CSV table of C-alpha atoms in Angstrom, one decimal:
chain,number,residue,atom,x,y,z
A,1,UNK,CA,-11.0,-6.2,19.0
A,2,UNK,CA,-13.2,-3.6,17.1
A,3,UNK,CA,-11.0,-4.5,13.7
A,4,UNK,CA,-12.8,-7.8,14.1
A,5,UNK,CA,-15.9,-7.1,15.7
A,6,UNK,CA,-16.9,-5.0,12.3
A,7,UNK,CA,-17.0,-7.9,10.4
A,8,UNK,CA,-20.2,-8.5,12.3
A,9,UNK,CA,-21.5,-5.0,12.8
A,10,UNK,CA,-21.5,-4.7,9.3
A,11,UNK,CA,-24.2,-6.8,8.9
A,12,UNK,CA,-26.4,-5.3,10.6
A,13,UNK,CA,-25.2,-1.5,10.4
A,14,UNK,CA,-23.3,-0.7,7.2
A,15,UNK,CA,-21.4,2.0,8.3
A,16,UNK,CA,-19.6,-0.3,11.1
A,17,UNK,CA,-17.1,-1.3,7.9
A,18,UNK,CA,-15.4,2.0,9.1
A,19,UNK,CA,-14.0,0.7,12.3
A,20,UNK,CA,-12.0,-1.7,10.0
A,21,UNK,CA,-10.3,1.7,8.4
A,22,UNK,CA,-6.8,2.1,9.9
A,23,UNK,CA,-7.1,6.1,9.7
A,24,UNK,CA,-10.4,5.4,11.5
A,25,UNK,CA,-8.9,3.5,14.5
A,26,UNK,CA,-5.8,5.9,15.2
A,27,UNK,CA,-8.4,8.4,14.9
A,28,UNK,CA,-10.8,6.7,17.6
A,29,UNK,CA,-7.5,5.2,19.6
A,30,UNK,CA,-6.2,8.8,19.8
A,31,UNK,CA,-9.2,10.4,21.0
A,32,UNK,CA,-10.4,7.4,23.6
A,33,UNK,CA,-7.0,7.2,25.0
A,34,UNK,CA,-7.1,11.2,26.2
A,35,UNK,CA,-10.3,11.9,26.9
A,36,UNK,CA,-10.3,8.5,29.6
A,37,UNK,CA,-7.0,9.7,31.1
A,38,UNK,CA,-8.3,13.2,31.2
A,39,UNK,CA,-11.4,12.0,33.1
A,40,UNK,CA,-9.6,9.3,35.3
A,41,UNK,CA,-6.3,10.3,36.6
A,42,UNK,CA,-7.4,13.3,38.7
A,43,UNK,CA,-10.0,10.7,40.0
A,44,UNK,CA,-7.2,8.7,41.3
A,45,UNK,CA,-4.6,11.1,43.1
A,46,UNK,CA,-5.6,10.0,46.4
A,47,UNK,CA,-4.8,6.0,45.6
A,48,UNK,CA,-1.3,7.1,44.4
A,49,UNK,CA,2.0,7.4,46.8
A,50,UNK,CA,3.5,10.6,47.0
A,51,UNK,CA,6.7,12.1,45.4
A,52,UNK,CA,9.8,12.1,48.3
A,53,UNK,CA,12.0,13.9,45.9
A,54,UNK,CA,14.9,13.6,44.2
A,55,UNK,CA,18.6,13.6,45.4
A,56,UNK,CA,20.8,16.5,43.9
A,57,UNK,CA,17.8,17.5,41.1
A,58,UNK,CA,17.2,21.4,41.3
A,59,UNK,CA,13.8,22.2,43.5
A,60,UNK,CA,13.7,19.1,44.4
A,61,UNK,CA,11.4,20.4,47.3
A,62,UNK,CA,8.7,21.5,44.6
A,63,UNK,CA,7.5,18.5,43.5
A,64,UNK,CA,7.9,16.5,47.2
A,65,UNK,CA,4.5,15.5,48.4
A,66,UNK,CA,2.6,15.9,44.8
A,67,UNK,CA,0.6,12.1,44.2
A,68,UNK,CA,3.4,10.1,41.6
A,69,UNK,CA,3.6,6.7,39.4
A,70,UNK,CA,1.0,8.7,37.5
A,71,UNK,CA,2.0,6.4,34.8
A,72,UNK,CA,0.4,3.5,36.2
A,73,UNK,CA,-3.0,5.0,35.6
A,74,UNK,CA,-2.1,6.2,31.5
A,75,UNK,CA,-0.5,3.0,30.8
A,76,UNK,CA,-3.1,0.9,32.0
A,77,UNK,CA,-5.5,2.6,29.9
A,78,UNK,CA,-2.8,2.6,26.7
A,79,UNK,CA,-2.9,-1.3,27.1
A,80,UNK,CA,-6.8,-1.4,27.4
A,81,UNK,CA,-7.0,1.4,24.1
A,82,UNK,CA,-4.5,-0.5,22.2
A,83,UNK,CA,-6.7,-4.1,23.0
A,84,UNK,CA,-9.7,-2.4,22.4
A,85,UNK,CA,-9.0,-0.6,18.3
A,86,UNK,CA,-5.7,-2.5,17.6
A,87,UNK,CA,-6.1,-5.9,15.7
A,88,UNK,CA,-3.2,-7.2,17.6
A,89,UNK,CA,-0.9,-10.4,16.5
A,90,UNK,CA,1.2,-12.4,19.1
A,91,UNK,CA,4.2,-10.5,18.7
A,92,UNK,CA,2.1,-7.1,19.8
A,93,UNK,CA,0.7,-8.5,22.4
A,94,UNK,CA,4.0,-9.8,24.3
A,95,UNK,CA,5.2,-6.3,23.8
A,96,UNK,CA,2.0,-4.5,25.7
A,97,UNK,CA,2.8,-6.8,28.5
A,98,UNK,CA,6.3,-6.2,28.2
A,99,UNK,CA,5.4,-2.4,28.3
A,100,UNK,CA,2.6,-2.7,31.4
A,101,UNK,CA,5.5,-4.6,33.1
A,102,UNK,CA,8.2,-2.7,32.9
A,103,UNK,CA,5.6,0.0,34.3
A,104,UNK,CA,4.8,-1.9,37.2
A,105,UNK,CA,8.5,-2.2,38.1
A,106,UNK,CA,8.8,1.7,37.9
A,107,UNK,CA,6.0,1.9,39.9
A,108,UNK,CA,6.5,-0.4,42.8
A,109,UNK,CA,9.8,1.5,43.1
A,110,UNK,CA,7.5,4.8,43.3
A,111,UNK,CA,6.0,3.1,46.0
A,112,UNK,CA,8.6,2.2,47.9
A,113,UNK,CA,9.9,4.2,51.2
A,114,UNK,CA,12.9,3.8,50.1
A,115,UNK,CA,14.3,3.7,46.6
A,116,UNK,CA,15.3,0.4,45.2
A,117,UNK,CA,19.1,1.8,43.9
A,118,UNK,CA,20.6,1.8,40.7
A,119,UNK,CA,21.6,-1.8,40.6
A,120,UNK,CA,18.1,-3.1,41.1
A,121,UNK,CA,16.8,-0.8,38.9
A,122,UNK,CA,19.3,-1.3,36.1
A,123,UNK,CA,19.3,-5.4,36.2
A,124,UNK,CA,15.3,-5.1,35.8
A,125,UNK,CA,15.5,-3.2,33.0
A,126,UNK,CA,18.1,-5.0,31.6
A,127,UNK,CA,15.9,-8.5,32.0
A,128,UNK,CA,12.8,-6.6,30.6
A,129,UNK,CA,15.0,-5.5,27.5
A,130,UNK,CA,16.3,-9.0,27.1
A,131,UNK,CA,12.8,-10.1,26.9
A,132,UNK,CA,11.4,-7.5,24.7
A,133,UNK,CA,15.0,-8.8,22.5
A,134,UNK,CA,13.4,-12.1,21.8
A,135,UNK,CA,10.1,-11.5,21.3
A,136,UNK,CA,11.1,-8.8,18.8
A,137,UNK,CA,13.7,-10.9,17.2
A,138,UNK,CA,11.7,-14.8,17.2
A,139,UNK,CA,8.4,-13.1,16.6
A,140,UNK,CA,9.8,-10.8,13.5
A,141,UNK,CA,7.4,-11.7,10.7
A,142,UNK,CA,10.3,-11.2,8.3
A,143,UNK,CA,12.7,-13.7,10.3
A,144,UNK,CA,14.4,-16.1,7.1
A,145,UNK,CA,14.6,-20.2,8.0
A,146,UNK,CA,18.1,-19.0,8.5
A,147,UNK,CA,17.7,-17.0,11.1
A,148,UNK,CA,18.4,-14.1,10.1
A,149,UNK,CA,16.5,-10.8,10.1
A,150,UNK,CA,17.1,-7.3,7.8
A,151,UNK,CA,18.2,-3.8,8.6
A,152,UNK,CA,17.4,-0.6,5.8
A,153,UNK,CA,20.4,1.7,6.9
A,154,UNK,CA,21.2,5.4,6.4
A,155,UNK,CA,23.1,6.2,3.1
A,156,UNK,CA,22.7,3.3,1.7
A,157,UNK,CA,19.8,1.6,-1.0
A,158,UNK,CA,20.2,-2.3,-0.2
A,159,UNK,CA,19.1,-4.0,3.2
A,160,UNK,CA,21.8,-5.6,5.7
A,161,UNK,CA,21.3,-9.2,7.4
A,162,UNK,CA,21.9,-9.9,10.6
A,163,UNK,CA,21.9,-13.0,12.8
A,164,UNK,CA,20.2,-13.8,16.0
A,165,UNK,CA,23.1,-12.5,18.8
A,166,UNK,CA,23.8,-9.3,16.6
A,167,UNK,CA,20.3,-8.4,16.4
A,168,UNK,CA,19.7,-9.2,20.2
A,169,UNK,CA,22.7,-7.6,21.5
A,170,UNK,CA,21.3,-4.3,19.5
A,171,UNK,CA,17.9,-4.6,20.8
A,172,UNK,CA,19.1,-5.3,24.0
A,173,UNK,CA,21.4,-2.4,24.2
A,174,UNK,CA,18.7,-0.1,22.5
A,175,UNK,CA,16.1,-1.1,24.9
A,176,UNK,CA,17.9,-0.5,28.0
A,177,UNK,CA,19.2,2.7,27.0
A,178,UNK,CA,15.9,4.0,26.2
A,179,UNK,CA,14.7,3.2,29.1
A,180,UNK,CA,17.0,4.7,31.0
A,181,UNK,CA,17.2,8.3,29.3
A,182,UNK,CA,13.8,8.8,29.2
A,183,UNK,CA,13.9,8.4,33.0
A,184,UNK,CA,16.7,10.2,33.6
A,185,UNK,CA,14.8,13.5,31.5
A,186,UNK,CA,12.3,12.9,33.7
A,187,UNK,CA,12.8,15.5,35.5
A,188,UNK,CA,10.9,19.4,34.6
A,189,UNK,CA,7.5,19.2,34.2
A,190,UNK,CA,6.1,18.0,31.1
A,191,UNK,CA,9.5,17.4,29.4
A,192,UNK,CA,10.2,13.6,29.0
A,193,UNK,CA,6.7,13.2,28.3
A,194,UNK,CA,6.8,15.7,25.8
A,195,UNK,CA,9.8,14.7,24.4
A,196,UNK,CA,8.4,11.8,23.9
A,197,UNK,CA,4.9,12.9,22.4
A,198,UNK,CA,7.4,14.2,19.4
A,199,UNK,CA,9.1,10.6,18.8
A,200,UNK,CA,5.1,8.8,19.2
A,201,UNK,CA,3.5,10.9,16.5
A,202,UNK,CA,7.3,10.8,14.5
A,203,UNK,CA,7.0,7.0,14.7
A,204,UNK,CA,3.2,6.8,13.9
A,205,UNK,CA,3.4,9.0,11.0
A,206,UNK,CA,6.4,6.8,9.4
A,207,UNK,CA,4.6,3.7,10.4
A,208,UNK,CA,1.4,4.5,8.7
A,209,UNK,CA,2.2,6.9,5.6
A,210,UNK,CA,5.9,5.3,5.0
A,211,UNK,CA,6.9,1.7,6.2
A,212,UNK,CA,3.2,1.0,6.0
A,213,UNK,CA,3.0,2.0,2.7
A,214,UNK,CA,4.0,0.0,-0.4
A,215,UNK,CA,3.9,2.7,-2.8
A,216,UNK,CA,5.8,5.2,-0.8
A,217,UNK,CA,8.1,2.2,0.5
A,218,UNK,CA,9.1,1.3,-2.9
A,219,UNK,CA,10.0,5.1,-3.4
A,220,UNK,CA,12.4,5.4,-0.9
A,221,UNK,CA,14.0,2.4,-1.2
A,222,UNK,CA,12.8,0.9,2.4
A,223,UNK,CA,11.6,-2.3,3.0
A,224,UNK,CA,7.3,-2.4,4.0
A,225,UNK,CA,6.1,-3.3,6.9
A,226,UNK,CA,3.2,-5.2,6.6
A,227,UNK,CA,1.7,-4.2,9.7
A,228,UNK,CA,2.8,-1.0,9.7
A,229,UNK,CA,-1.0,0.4,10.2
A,230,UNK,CA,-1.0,-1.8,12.8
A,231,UNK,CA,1.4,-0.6,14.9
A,232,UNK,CA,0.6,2.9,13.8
A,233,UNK,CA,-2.6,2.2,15.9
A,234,UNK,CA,-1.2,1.1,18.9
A,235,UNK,CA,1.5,4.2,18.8
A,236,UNK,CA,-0.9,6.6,18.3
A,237,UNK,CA,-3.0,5.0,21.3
A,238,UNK,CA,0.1,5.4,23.8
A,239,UNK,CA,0.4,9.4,22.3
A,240,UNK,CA,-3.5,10.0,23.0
A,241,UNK,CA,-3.1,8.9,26.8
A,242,UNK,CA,0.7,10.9,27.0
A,243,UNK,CA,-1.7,14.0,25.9
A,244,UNK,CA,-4.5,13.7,29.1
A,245,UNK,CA,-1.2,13.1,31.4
A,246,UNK,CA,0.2,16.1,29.7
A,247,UNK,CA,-3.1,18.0,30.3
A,248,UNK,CA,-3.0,17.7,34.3
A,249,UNK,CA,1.0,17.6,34.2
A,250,UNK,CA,1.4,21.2,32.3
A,251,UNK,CA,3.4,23.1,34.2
A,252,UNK,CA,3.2,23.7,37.5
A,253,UNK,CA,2.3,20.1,37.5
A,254,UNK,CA,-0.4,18.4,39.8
A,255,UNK,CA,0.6,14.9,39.6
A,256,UNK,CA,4.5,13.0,38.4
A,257,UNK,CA,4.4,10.3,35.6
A,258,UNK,CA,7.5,8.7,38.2
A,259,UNK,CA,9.3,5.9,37.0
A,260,UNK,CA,6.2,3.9,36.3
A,261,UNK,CA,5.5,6.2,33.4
A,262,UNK,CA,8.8,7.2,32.2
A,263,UNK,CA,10.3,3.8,32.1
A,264,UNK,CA,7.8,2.6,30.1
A,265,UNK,CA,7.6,4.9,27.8
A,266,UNK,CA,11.4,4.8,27.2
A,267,UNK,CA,10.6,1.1,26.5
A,268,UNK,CA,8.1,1.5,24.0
A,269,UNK,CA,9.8,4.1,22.2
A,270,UNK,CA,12.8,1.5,21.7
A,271,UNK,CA,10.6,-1.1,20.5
A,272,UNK,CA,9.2,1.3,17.6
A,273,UNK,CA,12.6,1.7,16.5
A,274,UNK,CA,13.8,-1.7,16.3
A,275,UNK,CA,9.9,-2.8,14.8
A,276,UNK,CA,11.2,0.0,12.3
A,277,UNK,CA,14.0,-2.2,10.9
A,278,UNK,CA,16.2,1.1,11.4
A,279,UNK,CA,18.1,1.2,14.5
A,280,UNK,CA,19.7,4.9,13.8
A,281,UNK,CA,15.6,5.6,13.7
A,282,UNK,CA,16.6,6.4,17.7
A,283,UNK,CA,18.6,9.6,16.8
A,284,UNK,CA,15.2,11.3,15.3
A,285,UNK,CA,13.2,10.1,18.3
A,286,UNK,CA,15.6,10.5,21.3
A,287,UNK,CA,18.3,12.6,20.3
A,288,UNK,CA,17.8,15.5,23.2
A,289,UNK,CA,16.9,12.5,25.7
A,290,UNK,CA,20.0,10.8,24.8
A,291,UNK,CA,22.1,14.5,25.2
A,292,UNK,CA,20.1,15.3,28.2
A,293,UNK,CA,20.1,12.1,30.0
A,294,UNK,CA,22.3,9.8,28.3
A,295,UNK,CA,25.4,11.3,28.9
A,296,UNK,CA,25.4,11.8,32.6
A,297,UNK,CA,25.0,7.7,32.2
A,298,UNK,CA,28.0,7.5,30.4
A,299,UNK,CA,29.9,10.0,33.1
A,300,UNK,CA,28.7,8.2,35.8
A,301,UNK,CA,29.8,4.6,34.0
A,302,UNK,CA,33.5,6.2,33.2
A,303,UNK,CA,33.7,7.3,36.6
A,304,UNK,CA,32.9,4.5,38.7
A,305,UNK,CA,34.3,1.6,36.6
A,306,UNK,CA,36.8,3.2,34.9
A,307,UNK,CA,37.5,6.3,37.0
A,308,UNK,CA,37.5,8.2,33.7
A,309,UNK,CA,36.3,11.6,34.3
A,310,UNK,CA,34.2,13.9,31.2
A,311,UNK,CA,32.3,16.8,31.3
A,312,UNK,CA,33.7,17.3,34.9
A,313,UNK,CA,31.9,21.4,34.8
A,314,UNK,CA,28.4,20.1,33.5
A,315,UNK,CA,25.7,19.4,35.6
A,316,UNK,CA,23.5,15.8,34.8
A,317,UNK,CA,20.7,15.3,33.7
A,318,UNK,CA,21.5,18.6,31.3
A,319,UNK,CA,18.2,20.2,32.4
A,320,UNK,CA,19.8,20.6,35.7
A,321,UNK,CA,22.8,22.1,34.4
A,322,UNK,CA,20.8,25.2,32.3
A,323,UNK,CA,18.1,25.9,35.2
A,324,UNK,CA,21.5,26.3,37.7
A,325,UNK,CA,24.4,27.7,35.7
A,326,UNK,CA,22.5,29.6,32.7
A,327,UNK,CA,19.2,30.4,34.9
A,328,UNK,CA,16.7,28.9,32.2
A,329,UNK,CA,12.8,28.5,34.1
A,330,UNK,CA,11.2,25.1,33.9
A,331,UNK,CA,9.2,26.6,30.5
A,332,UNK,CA,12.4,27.5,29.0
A,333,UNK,CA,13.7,24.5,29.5
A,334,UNK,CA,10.7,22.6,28.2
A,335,UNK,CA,10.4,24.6,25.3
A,336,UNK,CA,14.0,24.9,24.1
A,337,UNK,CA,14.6,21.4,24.4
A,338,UNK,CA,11.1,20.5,22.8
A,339,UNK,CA,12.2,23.1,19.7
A,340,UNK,CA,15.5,21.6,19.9
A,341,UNK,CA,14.0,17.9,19.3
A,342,UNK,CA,11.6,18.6,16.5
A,343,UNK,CA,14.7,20.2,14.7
A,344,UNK,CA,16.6,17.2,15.1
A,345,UNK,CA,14.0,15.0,14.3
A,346,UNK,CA,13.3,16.4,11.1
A,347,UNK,CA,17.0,16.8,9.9
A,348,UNK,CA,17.8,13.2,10.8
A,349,UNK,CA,14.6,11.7,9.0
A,350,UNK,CA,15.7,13.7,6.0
A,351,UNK,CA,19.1,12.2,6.2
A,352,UNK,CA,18.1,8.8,7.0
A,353,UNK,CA,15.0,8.8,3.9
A,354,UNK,CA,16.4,10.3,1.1
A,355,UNK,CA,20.5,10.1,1.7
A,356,UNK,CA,20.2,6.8,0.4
């Protein structure tokens, strides 16, 4: 809205030509997004449901009774940010409803006496990443008259096509999984959200300074993204409101992001990665999510369809399994698996920008 409104504030007051600077807006996006969820969300505790704890989670007890579907409050305020500094397109748009959406699933299940079950839970998620599918797929700027879009891959220089159902089914599969890990790491204080503070500003820096970028494109042999800056807004608007949750959710935490935050967030973090072009871009973004969480999906999958036991001596979500077999503290946890991240996340954007 402000990218817009300068045209006309220029007029009048010279200096309003900043707010149509990109650096300016992430800037102003960043700081507006924290400092209204640091004022706001302690101002509504008493209008959210409480936390009735979590089946076979370690201290499950400690976090019963705090005010959750925290994420309600931070998203809201993303999508309002994002409106407000981001000169959004129609494509951008679908995807913040998409995002407040699948929020408002999480957080009528946070709301809910009684939990809605995996099923439920997993066919909703599984529409919402349909969804999020086509509108990244039909409203790709770069989509040919043949219907077909492009993928830059890892160790290679040239770009691969890809038709409608390949792309979906990835998107699909990426969403959904996404979603799903970055719930299931939600589960110390702080974690998920930090884990996924580290793929935000990993995304937002390679949308702005790389994919963004012609020049620096060109270099590394990776297509540009014409509104790279653009979605480097809109990222970096989602990370300012993560840090005010983060601020009141520091541990021992006062109030729970729940499902309506973590789902969410899982959701958008898949939809950077496919707006990347670079599917594999998920490995420097949600690597420990997808170790931590992921793979007690795929035990639990094996298990009950295929009665395929793994892993049958480790604990799931992995968090649970170091705080009750190696005796880590919630901080250890936090900050081993944040150190972890950051390691993998550089390593793999290495790999993926220059083995090429």
């Amino acid at each position: 809205m402000l990218y817009y409104l300068a045209s006309h504030i220029m007029n009048i007051f010279g200096p309003g030509r900043l707010l149509q600077s990109y650096a300016v807006l992430i800037s102003l996006a960043l700081y507006t997004g924290f400092i209204l969820v640091y004022f706001l969300l302690p101002r509504c505790y008493r209008f959210l449901p409480s936390d009735r704890g979590r089946e076979f989670t370690i201290n499950a007890e400690a976090a019963k009774g705090k005010p959750t579907g925290g994420g309600v409050v931070f998203i809201s305020v993303f999508i309002a940010v994002a409106l407000i500094f981001a000169p959004l397109d129609l494509q951008q748009a679908l995807i913040l409803v998409l995002t407040w959406l699948t929020m408002l699933t999480g957080f009528f299940d946070d709301r809910s006496l009684i939990s809605w079950g995996e099923y439920k839970k997993g066919a909703l998620d599984l529409l919402l990443s349909l969804c999020g599918a086509f509108v990244l797929y039909y409203l790709n700027p770069d989509l040919s008259r043949s219907g077909e879009v492009s993928f830059w891959l890892p160790f290679i220089s040239f770009s691969v096509t890809v038709c409608a159902p390949v792309y979906i089914t990835i998107a699909v599969l990426l969403l959904w999984t996404s979603i799903n890990t970055t719930n299931c790491t939600d589960g110390v204080d702080g974690l998920s959200s930090t884990l996924v503070l580290i793929a935000l500003i990993t995304m937002g820096l390679l949308f702005y300074f790389v994919l963004g970028h012609k020049d620096i494109a060109a270099y590394l042999l990776v297509p540009h993204l014409s509104d790279g800056a653009g979605w480097a807004i809109i990222t970096f608007s989602l990370a300012g409101v993560l840090m005010g949750y983060l601020w009141h959710n520091a541990y021992p935490s006062k109030v729970l992001m729940g499902d309506a935050g973590s789902r969410a967030l899982g959701f958008f973090i898949g939809v950077t990665v496919m707006i990347s072009g670079n599917p594999f871009l998920i490995f420097a973004t949600s690597s420990v999510m997808f170790l931590n969480g992921g793979t007690g999906l795929l035990k639990v999958a094996l298990l009950r369809f295929f009665k395929i036991r793994i892993f049958s001596n480790v604990r799931f979500p992995l968090h649970d399994h170091m705080r009750k077999e190696r005796n880590w503290s919630p901080a250890q946890v936090l900050v081993k698996f944040m150190i972890m991240q950051v390691l993998v996340t550089i390593a793999v954007l290495g790999i993926i920008l220059k083995v090429r």
